[in-house]
Tab-separated table of C-alpha atoms and ligand atoms in Angstrom:
chain	number	residue	atom	x	y	z
A	1	MET	CA	72.088	78.691	104.529
A	2	LYS	CA	75.840	78.032	104.262
A	3	PHE	CA	78.188	78.975	101.469
A	4	HIS	CA	81.647	77.562	101.102
A	5	ILE	CA	83.975	79.362	98.780
A	6	LEU	CA	87.255	77.745	97.912
A	7	VAL	CA	89.959	80.212	97.113
A	8	LEU	CA	93.107	78.764	95.663
A	9	CYS	CA	96.109	80.240	97.360
A	10	GLY	CA	99.313	79.019	95.748
A	11	SER	CA	99.417	75.370	96.633
A	12	LEU	CA	97.203	76.011	99.632
A	13	PHE	CA	93.534	76.718	99.703
A	14	VAL	CA	91.531	78.804	102.021
A	15	LEU	CA	88.079	77.895	103.159
A	16	PHE	CA	85.773	80.772	103.912
A	17	SER	CA	82.678	79.601	105.682
A	18	LEU	CA	80.080	82.247	105.100
A	19	THR	CA	76.663	82.297	106.634
A	20	ALA	CA	74.187	84.210	104.532
A	21	VAL	CA	72.044	86.685	106.419
A	22	SER	CA	68.373	87.218	105.830
A	23	GLN	CA	68.581	90.957	105.114
A	24	PRO	CA	69.169	92.269	102.606
A	25	ALA	CA	69.019	89.510	99.967
A	26	LEU	CA	72.223	88.592	98.157
A	27	THR	CA	72.255	90.329	94.803
A	28	THR	CA	74.088	89.589	91.621
A	29	THR	CA	76.984	91.987	91.197
A	30	ARG	CA	76.395	94.293	88.288
A	31	LEU	CA	78.972	94.373	85.540
A	32	GLU	CA	79.887	97.957	86.380
A	33	ASP	CA	80.631	97.052	89.980
A	34	ALA	CA	82.724	94.076	88.916
A	35	GLN	CA	84.703	96.356	86.610
A	36	THR	CA	85.225	98.873	89.398
A	37	ALA	CA	86.422	96.114	91.741
A	38	GLU	CA	88.952	95.121	89.061
A	39	ARG	CA	90.003	98.742	88.793
A	40	VAL	CA	90.625	98.934	92.554
A	41	LYS	CA	92.645	95.745	92.297
A	42	ALA	CA	94.726	97.267	89.485
A	43	GLU	CA	95.352	100.350	91.640
A	44	PHE	CA	96.389	98.100	94.516
A	45	LEU	CA	98.920	96.437	92.211
A	46	HIS	CA	100.144	99.830	91.031
A	47	ALA	CA	100.857	100.896	94.633
A	48	TRP	CA	102.159	97.485	95.692
A	49	SER	CA	104.611	97.210	92.809
A	50	ALA	CA	105.999	100.667	93.642
A	51	TYR	CA	106.507	99.488	97.236
A	52	LYS	CA	108.290	96.415	95.923
A	53	ARG	CA	110.442	98.466	93.572
A	54	TYR	CA	111.592	101.138	95.999
A	55	ALA	CA	110.862	99.995	99.543
A	56	TRP	CA	110.760	96.187	99.545
A	57	GLY	CA	111.279	94.821	103.034
A	58	HIS	CA	111.040	98.283	104.582
A	59	GLU	CA	108.262	99.862	106.602
A	60	HIS	CA	106.751	102.318	104.118
A	61	LEU	CA	107.124	103.590	100.558
A	62	LYS	CA	107.964	107.242	99.936
A	63	PRO	CA	106.280	107.584	96.543
A	64	LEU	CA	107.590	110.997	95.500
A	65	SER	CA	111.262	110.484	96.305
A	66	ARG	CA	111.102	106.800	95.283
A	67	SER	CA	112.594	105.705	98.566
A	68	TYR	CA	111.472	104.287	101.893
A	69	ASP	CA	110.909	105.142	105.493
A	70	ASP	CA	111.523	102.896	108.516
A	71	TRP	CA	110.088	103.417	111.982
A	72	HIS	CA	113.187	102.003	113.669
A	73	THR	CA	116.840	101.343	112.968
A	74	GLU	CA	115.772	97.937	111.660
A	75	SER	CA	112.656	97.334	109.584
A	76	LEU	CA	109.707	95.204	110.676
A	77	MET	CA	108.328	95.053	107.094
A	78	THR	CA	105.082	96.715	108.075
A	79	THR	CA	103.694	97.314	104.582
A	80	ALA	CA	104.315	93.701	103.497
A	81	VAL	CA	102.576	92.230	106.558
A	82	ASP	CA	99.779	94.804	106.503
A	83	ALA	CA	99.006	94.228	102.809
A	84	LEU	CA	99.098	90.416	102.828
A	85	ASP	CA	95.413	89.679	103.479
A	86	THR	CA	94.275	92.372	101.012
A	87	MET	CA	96.010	90.346	98.305
A	88	ILE	CA	94.220	87.213	99.454
A	89	LEU	CA	90.810	88.911	99.485
A	90	MET	CA	91.493	90.283	95.994
A	91	GLY	CA	92.425	86.808	94.759
A	92	LEU	CA	96.058	87.781	94.128
A	93	ASN	CA	97.119	84.412	95.413
A	94	GLU	CA	100.493	84.017	93.754
A	95	GLU	CA	101.614	87.428	95.006
A	96	ALA	CA	100.281	86.605	98.477
A	97	GLY	CA	102.210	83.317	98.490
A	98	LYS	CA	105.456	85.070	97.537
A	99	THR	CA	104.917	87.787	100.134
A	100	ARG	CA	104.143	85.218	102.830
A	101	ASP	CA	107.351	83.334	101.955
A	102	PHE	CA	109.379	86.547	102.107
A	103	ILE	CA	107.893	87.376	105.510
A	104	VAL	CA	108.484	83.988	107.126
A	105	GLU	CA	112.016	83.771	105.740
A	106	ASN	CA	113.108	87.296	106.670
A	107	LEU	CA	111.038	88.744	109.498
A	108	SER	CA	112.467	88.423	112.983
A	109	PHE	CA	111.302	90.267	116.078
A	110	ASP	CA	114.512	89.601	117.962
A	111	LYS	CA	115.615	93.193	117.485
A	112	ASP	CA	116.967	95.818	119.833
A	113	VAL	CA	114.284	98.335	118.860
A	114	GLU	CA	111.728	100.225	120.907
A	115	VAL	CA	108.305	99.880	119.261
A	116	LYS	CA	104.926	101.466	119.785
A	117	ASN	CA	102.797	98.657	121.185
A	118	PHE	CA	99.537	99.859	119.588
A	119	GLU	CA	100.847	100.233	116.025
A	120	ILE	CA	102.732	96.951	116.115
A	121	THR	CA	99.713	95.144	117.538
A	122	ILE	CA	97.111	96.392	115.061
A	123	ARG	CA	99.301	96.249	111.941
A	124	LEU	CA	101.752	93.379	112.509
A	125	LEU	CA	100.118	91.109	115.076
A	126	GLY	CA	96.731	91.610	113.386
A	127	GLY	CA	98.218	91.008	109.922
A	128	LEU	CA	100.046	87.842	110.973
A	129	LEU	CA	96.937	86.424	112.660
A	130	SER	CA	94.605	87.055	109.733
A	131	GLY	CA	97.301	85.764	107.358
A	132	TYR	CA	97.503	82.612	109.434
A	133	GLN	CA	93.748	82.121	109.438
A	134	LEU	CA	93.499	82.668	105.687
A	135	MET	CA	96.567	80.670	104.617
A	136	ARG	CA	96.724	78.080	107.372
A	137	ASP	CA	100.489	78.482	107.566
A	138	ASP	CA	101.773	77.680	111.060
A	139	ARG	CA	104.877	79.799	110.519
A	140	LEU	CA	102.716	82.938	110.595
A	141	LEU	CA	101.191	81.921	113.915
A	142	LYS	CA	104.658	81.165	115.292
A	143	LEU	CA	105.774	84.681	114.352
A	144	ALA	CA	102.623	86.129	115.946
A	145	ASP	CA	103.211	84.189	119.152
A	146	ASP	CA	106.842	85.333	119.281
A	147	LEU	CA	105.758	88.943	118.769
A	148	GLY	CA	102.962	88.685	121.354
A	149	GLY	CA	105.412	87.379	123.970
A	150	ARG	CA	107.782	90.288	123.303
A	151	LEU	CA	104.962	92.832	123.668
A	152	LEU	CA	103.609	91.426	126.955
A	153	PRO	CA	105.884	93.510	129.269
A	154	VAL	CA	103.845	96.612	128.352
A	155	PHE	CA	101.111	95.411	130.703
A	156	ASP	CA	103.428	95.385	133.746
A	157	SER	CA	102.208	98.714	135.092
A	158	PRO	CA	100.599	99.247	138.532
A	159	THR	CA	97.141	99.438	136.910
A	160	GLY	CA	97.609	96.774	134.231
A	161	MET	CA	97.040	99.392	131.540
A	162	PRO	CA	99.915	99.203	129.023
A	163	TYR	CA	102.886	101.483	128.648
A	164	MET	CA	103.187	102.930	125.158
A	165	TYR	CA	106.571	101.596	124.110
A	166	VAL	CA	108.542	98.379	124.605
A	167	ASN	CA	111.943	97.179	123.460
A	168	LEU	CA	111.386	93.942	121.558
A	169	ARG	CA	114.631	92.370	122.770
A	170	THR	CA	115.020	93.638	126.319
A	171	GLY	CA	111.359	94.106	127.293
A	172	LYS	CA	112.152	97.578	128.661
A	173	VAL	CA	109.028	99.751	128.686
A	174	ARG	CA	108.556	103.514	128.460
A	175	GLU	CA	105.918	106.255	128.543
A	176	ALA	CA	103.240	106.062	131.195
A	177	VAL	CA	101.014	108.780	129.736
A	178	SER	CA	98.873	106.951	127.213
A	179	ASN	CA	95.391	107.145	125.756
A	180	PRO	CA	92.232	105.028	125.386
A	181	ALA	CA	92.926	103.987	121.778
A	182	GLU	CA	96.369	102.640	122.641
A	183	ILE	CA	95.145	100.987	125.843
A	184	GLY	CA	91.855	99.605	124.565
A	185	THR	CA	92.633	98.498	121.007
A	186	LEU	CA	94.473	95.285	121.798
A	187	LEU	CA	91.949	92.618	122.723
A	188	ILE	CA	90.976	91.423	119.226
A	189	GLU	CA	94.635	90.639	118.492
A	190	PHE	CA	95.791	89.430	121.924
A	191	GLY	CA	92.511	87.551	122.486
A	192	THR	CA	92.769	85.810	119.114
A	193	LEU	CA	96.371	84.908	119.892
A	194	SER	CA	95.205	83.259	123.121
A	195	LYS	CA	92.480	81.319	121.338
A	196	LEU	CA	94.837	80.118	118.610
A	197	THR	CA	97.821	79.247	120.831
A	198	GLY	CA	95.957	78.038	123.928
A	199	LYS	CA	97.863	80.575	126.086
A	200	PRO	CA	95.306	82.506	128.173
A	201	VAL	CA	97.770	85.190	129.286
A	202	TYR	CA	97.312	87.303	126.154
A	203	TYR	CA	93.533	87.527	126.513
A	204	GLU	CA	93.726	88.175	130.250
A	205	LYS	CA	96.214	91.042	130.021
A	206	ALA	CA	94.485	92.872	127.155
A	207	LYS	CA	91.064	92.390	128.728
A	208	GLN	CA	92.242	93.719	132.087
A	209	ALA	CA	93.636	96.825	130.370
A	210	LEU	CA	90.277	97.459	128.705
A	211	VAL	CA	88.324	96.982	131.929
A	212	GLU	CA	90.710	99.166	133.959
A	213	LEU	CA	90.195	101.956	131.471
A	214	PHE	CA	86.418	101.560	131.438
A	215	ASN	CA	86.386	101.580	135.250
A	216	ARG	CA	87.912	105.048	135.173
A	217	ARG	CA	85.042	106.553	133.177
A	218	SER	CA	83.452	109.692	134.619
A	219	SER	CA	80.053	109.805	136.312
A	220	LEU	CA	78.695	110.721	132.853
A	221	GLY	CA	80.058	107.457	131.463
A	222	LEU	CA	82.701	109.279	129.387
A	223	ILE	CA	86.446	108.814	129.026
A	224	GLY	CA	89.129	111.407	128.293
A	225	GLU	CA	91.972	111.755	125.828
A	226	GLN	CA	95.011	110.921	127.971
A	227	ILE	CA	95.575	108.918	131.149
A	228	ASN	CA	98.585	107.945	133.239
A	229	VAL	CA	98.813	104.131	133.332
A	230	GLU	CA	100.849	104.159	136.557
A	231	THR	CA	98.552	106.369	138.644
A	232	GLY	CA	95.285	105.820	136.752
A	233	VAL	CA	94.715	109.585	136.768
A	234	TRP	CA	93.323	111.366	133.705
A	235	VAL	CA	95.808	113.813	132.153
A	236	ASP	CA	93.473	115.287	129.518
A	237	PRO	CA	89.687	115.270	130.103
A	238	SER	CA	88.745	116.042	126.504
A	239	SER	CA	86.134	113.487	125.433
A	240	HIS	CA	85.476	112.740	121.764
A	241	ILE	CA	85.603	109.950	119.191
A	242	GLY	CA	88.721	111.117	117.325
A	243	GLY	CA	92.406	110.251	117.447
A	244	ARG	CA	93.667	108.773	120.755
A	245	ILE	CA	90.147	107.516	121.604
A	246	ASP	CA	88.379	106.222	118.447
A	247	SER	CA	89.097	102.485	118.295
A	248	TYR	CA	88.549	101.969	122.048
A	249	TYR	CA	84.822	102.138	121.294
A	250	GLU	CA	85.216	99.964	118.205
A	251	TYR	CA	86.828	97.157	120.233
A	252	LEU	CA	84.174	97.127	122.964
A	253	LEU	CA	81.563	96.153	120.383
A	254	LYS	CA	83.774	93.903	118.283
A	255	CYS	CA	85.187	91.948	121.247
A	256	TRP	CA	81.662	91.226	122.406
A	257	ARG	CA	80.881	89.902	118.911
A	258	LEU	CA	84.134	87.998	118.329
A	259	PHE	CA	84.549	86.388	121.738
A	260	ASP	CA	80.953	86.557	122.958
A	261	ASP	CA	82.410	88.424	125.940
A	262	LYS	CA	79.532	89.672	128.096
A	263	ASP	CA	81.670	92.266	129.905
A	264	CYS	CA	82.456	93.834	126.561
A	265	GLU	CA	78.756	93.800	125.712
A	266	GLN	CA	77.900	95.681	128.890
A	267	MET	CA	80.801	98.143	128.496
A	268	TRP	CA	79.825	98.810	124.859
A	269	LYS	CA	76.155	99.411	125.641
A	270	GLU	CA	76.890	101.788	128.482
A	271	SER	CA	79.602	103.640	126.559
A	272	VAL	CA	77.687	104.152	123.327
A	273	ALA	CA	74.689	105.464	125.265
A	274	ALA	CA	76.966	108.092	126.857
A	275	LEU	CA	78.286	109.056	123.410
A	276	HIS	CA	74.775	109.609	122.086
A	277	LYS	CA	73.789	111.575	125.146
A	278	HIS	CA	76.790	113.877	125.507
A	279	LEU	CA	78.790	113.984	122.244
A	280	ALA	CA	76.114	113.741	119.557
A	281	HIS	CA	75.378	117.190	118.159
A	282	GLU	CA	72.498	118.032	115.815
A	283	VAL	CA	73.264	121.230	113.881
A	284	PRO	CA	71.837	122.606	110.598
A	285	SER	CA	74.500	120.677	108.623
A	286	GLY	CA	73.438	117.352	110.172
A	287	LEU	CA	74.402	114.924	112.927
A	288	TRP	CA	77.970	115.096	114.236
A	289	TYR	CA	79.873	113.924	117.334
A	290	GLY	CA	81.893	116.765	118.852
A	291	ARG	CA	84.165	117.334	121.839
A	292	VAL	CA	83.104	117.764	125.470
A	293	ASP	CA	84.653	117.702	128.929
A	294	MET	CA	84.383	114.132	130.252
A	295	MET	CA	83.576	115.328	133.801
A	296	THR	CA	81.026	118.070	133.136
A	297	GLY	CA	79.742	117.265	129.655
A	298	GLU	CA	80.334	120.888	128.688
A	299	ARG	CA	80.645	121.219	124.899
A	300	LYS	CA	84.166	122.406	124.038
A	301	LYS	CA	84.716	122.059	120.292
A	302	THR	CA	82.636	121.487	117.168
A	303	TRP	CA	85.399	119.419	115.586
A	304	PHE	CA	85.146	116.281	113.461
A	305	GLY	CA	87.735	114.684	111.157
A	306	GLY	CA	88.948	111.740	109.137
A	307	LEU	CA	89.479	109.491	112.147
A	308	GLU	CA	86.010	110.212	113.537
A	309	ALA	CA	84.552	108.857	110.286
A	310	PHE	CA	84.920	105.306	111.677
A	311	LEU	CA	81.814	105.655	113.847
A	312	PRO	CA	79.112	104.981	111.211
A	313	ALA	CA	80.692	101.566	110.566
A	314	VAL	CA	80.608	100.690	114.246
A	315	LEU	CA	77.065	102.010	114.713
A	316	ALA	CA	75.895	100.003	111.693
A	317	LEU	CA	77.554	96.878	113.062
A	318	GLY	CA	75.820	97.510	116.388
A	319	GLY	CA	72.430	97.736	114.613
A	320	ASP	CA	71.910	101.510	114.836
A	321	LEU	CA	71.406	102.126	111.134
A	322	ASP	CA	69.551	105.390	111.575
A	323	ARG	CA	72.402	107.221	113.318
A	324	ALA	CA	74.973	105.438	111.137
A	325	LYS	CA	73.336	106.687	107.925
A	326	ARG	CA	72.986	110.258	109.155
A	327	LEU	CA	76.562	110.445	110.409
A	328	GLN	CA	77.897	108.977	107.158
A	329	GLU	CA	76.115	111.754	105.256
A	330	SER	CA	77.960	114.244	107.467
A	331	SER	CA	81.302	112.546	106.778
A	332	TYR	CA	80.515	112.614	103.067
A	333	ALA	CA	79.776	116.346	103.266
A	334	MET	CA	83.161	116.745	104.983
A	335	TRP	CA	84.859	114.878	102.106
A	336	ASN	CA	83.101	117.085	99.561
A	337	VAL	CA	84.268	120.395	101.065
A	338	ALA	CA	87.557	119.964	99.186
A	339	GLY	CA	86.963	116.783	97.191
A	340	LEU	CA	89.257	114.890	99.589
A	341	GLU	CA	88.998	114.334	103.317
A	342	PRO	CA	90.543	116.870	105.702
A	343	GLU	CA	92.086	115.663	108.922
A	344	LEU	CA	89.917	118.111	110.896
A	345	LEU	CA	86.846	120.231	110.194
A	346	ASP	CA	84.784	122.670	112.253
A	347	TYR	CA	81.287	121.405	111.505
A	348	SER	CA	79.609	124.562	112.765
A	349	THR	CA	81.207	126.562	109.930
A	350	MET	CA	82.305	123.728	107.590
A	351	LYS	CA	85.779	125.302	107.591
A	352	ILE	CA	88.812	123.036	107.361
A	353	LEU	CA	91.050	123.267	110.440
A	354	ASN	CA	93.711	120.726	109.487
A	355	PRO	CA	94.022	120.210	105.718
A	356	GLY	CA	96.231	117.081	105.782
A	357	TYR	CA	95.046	113.700	104.465
A	358	PRO	CA	97.263	110.658	105.053
A	359	LEU	CA	95.002	108.452	102.850
A	360	ARG	CA	92.888	107.283	105.777
A	361	PRO	CA	90.311	104.497	105.292
A	362	GLU	CA	87.588	105.203	107.857
A	363	ILE	CA	85.128	106.914	105.525
A	364	MET	CA	85.362	104.026	103.016
A	365	GLU	CA	85.042	101.518	105.847
A	366	SER	CA	81.794	103.139	106.964
A	367	ALA	CA	80.443	103.220	103.393
A	368	TYR	CA	81.201	99.491	103.102
A	369	TYR	CA	79.452	98.558	106.376
A	370	LEU	CA	76.411	100.620	105.445
A	371	LEU	CA	76.280	99.051	101.996
A	372	PHE	CA	76.533	95.577	103.541
A	373	PHE	CA	73.783	96.147	106.085
A	374	THR	CA	71.385	98.246	103.969
A	375	GLY	CA	72.099	97.230	100.368
A	376	ASP	CA	71.586	100.908	99.437
A	377	SER	CA	73.516	101.841	96.280
A	378	ARG	CA	74.059	105.315	97.768
A	379	TYR	CA	77.141	103.862	99.469
A	380	ARG	CA	78.536	102.557	96.177
A	381	GLU	CA	78.093	106.075	94.799
A	382	MET	CA	80.143	107.355	97.727
A	383	GLY	CA	82.743	104.671	97.029
A	384	ARG	CA	82.994	105.847	93.415
A	385	THR	CA	83.533	109.430	94.560
A	386	PHE	CA	86.337	108.356	96.905
A	387	LEU	CA	88.020	106.215	94.270
A	388	GLU	CA	87.825	108.836	91.527
A	389	SER	CA	89.279	111.528	93.814
A	390	LEU	CA	92.135	109.273	94.867
A	391	ILE	CA	92.983	108.379	91.283
A	392	LYS	CA	92.743	112.006	90.204
A	393	TYR	CA	94.735	113.663	92.964
A	394	SER	CA	96.791	111.055	94.811
A	395	ARG	CA	98.008	108.616	92.143
A	396	THR	CA	101.662	109.148	91.203
A	397	GLU	CA	103.973	107.337	88.844
A	398	ASN	CA	105.146	105.275	91.783
A	399	GLY	CA	102.253	104.510	94.095
A	400	TYR	CA	99.885	106.869	95.880
A	401	ALA	CA	100.880	109.978	97.823
A	402	ALA	CA	99.300	111.449	100.952
A	403	PHE	CA	98.401	115.151	101.152
A	404	ARG	CA	99.800	118.101	103.028
A	405	ASN	CA	96.812	120.117	101.941
A	406	VAL	CA	93.566	118.803	100.484
A	407	GLU	CA	92.505	122.318	99.475
A	408	THR	CA	95.569	123.018	97.307
A	409	LYS	CA	96.061	119.259	96.611
A	410	GLU	CA	99.716	119.577	97.620
A	411	GLN	CA	101.031	116.037	98.031
A	412	LYS	CA	103.252	114.586	100.736
A	413	ASP	CA	106.010	112.017	100.249
A	414	GLU	CA	104.272	109.275	102.222
A	415	MET	CA	102.190	106.143	101.636
A	416	GLU	CA	101.224	104.592	104.963
A	417	SER	CA	100.768	100.826	105.128
A	418	PHE	CA	97.082	101.286	105.977
A	419	PHE	CA	96.487	102.525	102.430
A	420	LEU	CA	97.076	98.951	101.218
A	421	ALA	CA	95.750	97.218	104.335
A	422	GLU	CA	92.561	99.240	104.677
A	423	THR	CA	91.772	102.027	102.209
A	424	LEU	CA	92.027	99.926	99.065
A	425	LYS	CA	90.610	96.839	100.816
A	426	TYR	CA	87.399	98.619	101.829
A	427	LEU	CA	87.124	100.265	98.405
A	428	TYR	CA	87.479	96.841	96.817
A	429	LEU	CA	84.861	95.314	99.114
A	430	ILE	CA	82.386	98.070	98.209
A	431	PHE	CA	82.405	96.829	94.598
A	432	ALA	CA	83.187	93.132	95.059
A	433	PRO	CA	80.370	90.556	95.430
A	434	ARG	CA	78.629	91.045	98.752
A	435	GLU	CA	79.407	87.486	99.841
A	436	THR	CA	83.194	88.108	99.655
A	437	ILE	CA	82.997	88.780	103.402
A	438	ASP	CA	80.118	88.229	105.803
A	439	LEU	CA	80.248	90.952	108.441
A	440	ASN	CA	78.025	88.804	110.646
A	441	THR	CA	80.785	86.249	111.118
A	442	VAL	CA	84.024	88.064	110.305
A	443	VAL	CA	85.409	90.776	112.587
A	444	PHE	CA	87.865	93.271	111.123
A	445	ASN	CA	90.451	94.564	113.543
A	446	THR	CA	91.007	98.321	113.443
A	447	GLU	CA	93.603	97.851	110.674
A	448	ALA	CA	91.079	95.897	108.522
A	449	HIS	CA	92.565	92.475	109.206
A	450	PRO	CA	89.694	89.967	109.053
A	451	ILE	CA	89.516	87.593	112.005
A	452	ARG	CA	87.126	84.644	112.213
A	453	ARG	CA	86.084	82.623	115.177
A	454	THR	CA	87.756	79.380	114.144
A	455	TRP	CA	88.309	78.215	117.690
B	1	LIG	C1	95.047	102.884	111.085
B	1	LIG	O1	96.288	102.501	111.542
B	1	LIG	C2	93.931	102.317	111.935
B	1	LIG	O2	92.736	102.331	111.226
B	1	LIG	C3	93.781	103.039	113.246
B	1	LIG	O3	92.668	102.598	113.962
B	1	LIG	C4	93.656	104.525	113.019
B	1	LIG	N1	94.705	105.052	112.189
B	1	LIG	C5	94.979	104.372	110.949
B	1	LIG	C6	94.070	104.781	109.801
B	1	LIG	O4	93.572	106.021	109.846
């Protein structure tokens, strides 16, 4: 059964081709959910208008000091590009049209700045590509192609695994000690760029990086936290699903689904089996995924945090609903220790180790995937908890503020672009009609930019 939804987008229209899945049945959205979706949209506009007022054209809003923060000496407009497709999904078409016009008229990558390849790829390249697919505006693809070409020198290492930094104008690269997330979270964006431009080089380079990393797994099938891309030697053997590793696993599964890439399928299946065997940890408080040595499998830490909370989404997408549900309950328990999510928790004691919270989206993302694949209203309840806590503790007069300490609720003068690109997008999708996005045909990159196989 096929649905076609026409979304007016300024003078353009966007065609979403959605294939309904057999389970669970599409349900009518209840009035309460529709009202909550509208509320999320209003909160998006509250944060977005503060960005426009105090940080327009810059990287990020600083909500407490009513100023902005740039990553480099010249801005790459990260928040504007990152937030563009959230506006489209929320039906804020006029605002999206204006933002798109501002981006194409003002954003240039011909800058003498040294950027972090991973962040620029997932936020800017991903945002431009999804914007292009949703708005059908060739100028966005042209910008993406220009950016992709400027990032390519990162892959010129002896192993083909990318350096961390590159100068957008000179192509000079730096920093050989990298990590699986930064090496292996590139193929959705570079692969899509190849498919849309007809230039195979992007796909080939990002795929080789992923395979080179996978090939350096231990005999247990595990990878570590840091590796030297020149020598191929592991620098830190700590194996987990948190920061520096997380989205490597996400992209193995998603690249199989998006590109029907059989190598990715095989790498995903082997890797996730090793995670279940060596990292999964059943303790009285539930199922968690901790930290082990990649070579020996010896358990090192009972740590889990906000970044780790991505895994239920990926497990649900891969069809493992049982583990996904149990792990999401653990993440929810972590959220409820302080009524906001800590960056790091010791799950053997339920004590918070790092009390920061930069407004991360992973726990909402997992609730959304589980809601989509199970239809269980439990995940809407979780969504309500997340939303209420954010409104209560994080909302400021001018946008939303991150936290230095979720226990004392001390705020931090920071609103990362992923709050608009991801956190509010997934919260919105939890309450919006289920058919807004079909997770069977749309693949979100790790920054929540929806990519469809239009090629
Ligand atoms: C985002 O930039 C992405 O989701 C990335 O995969 C992890 N870090 C942030 C959100 O936590």
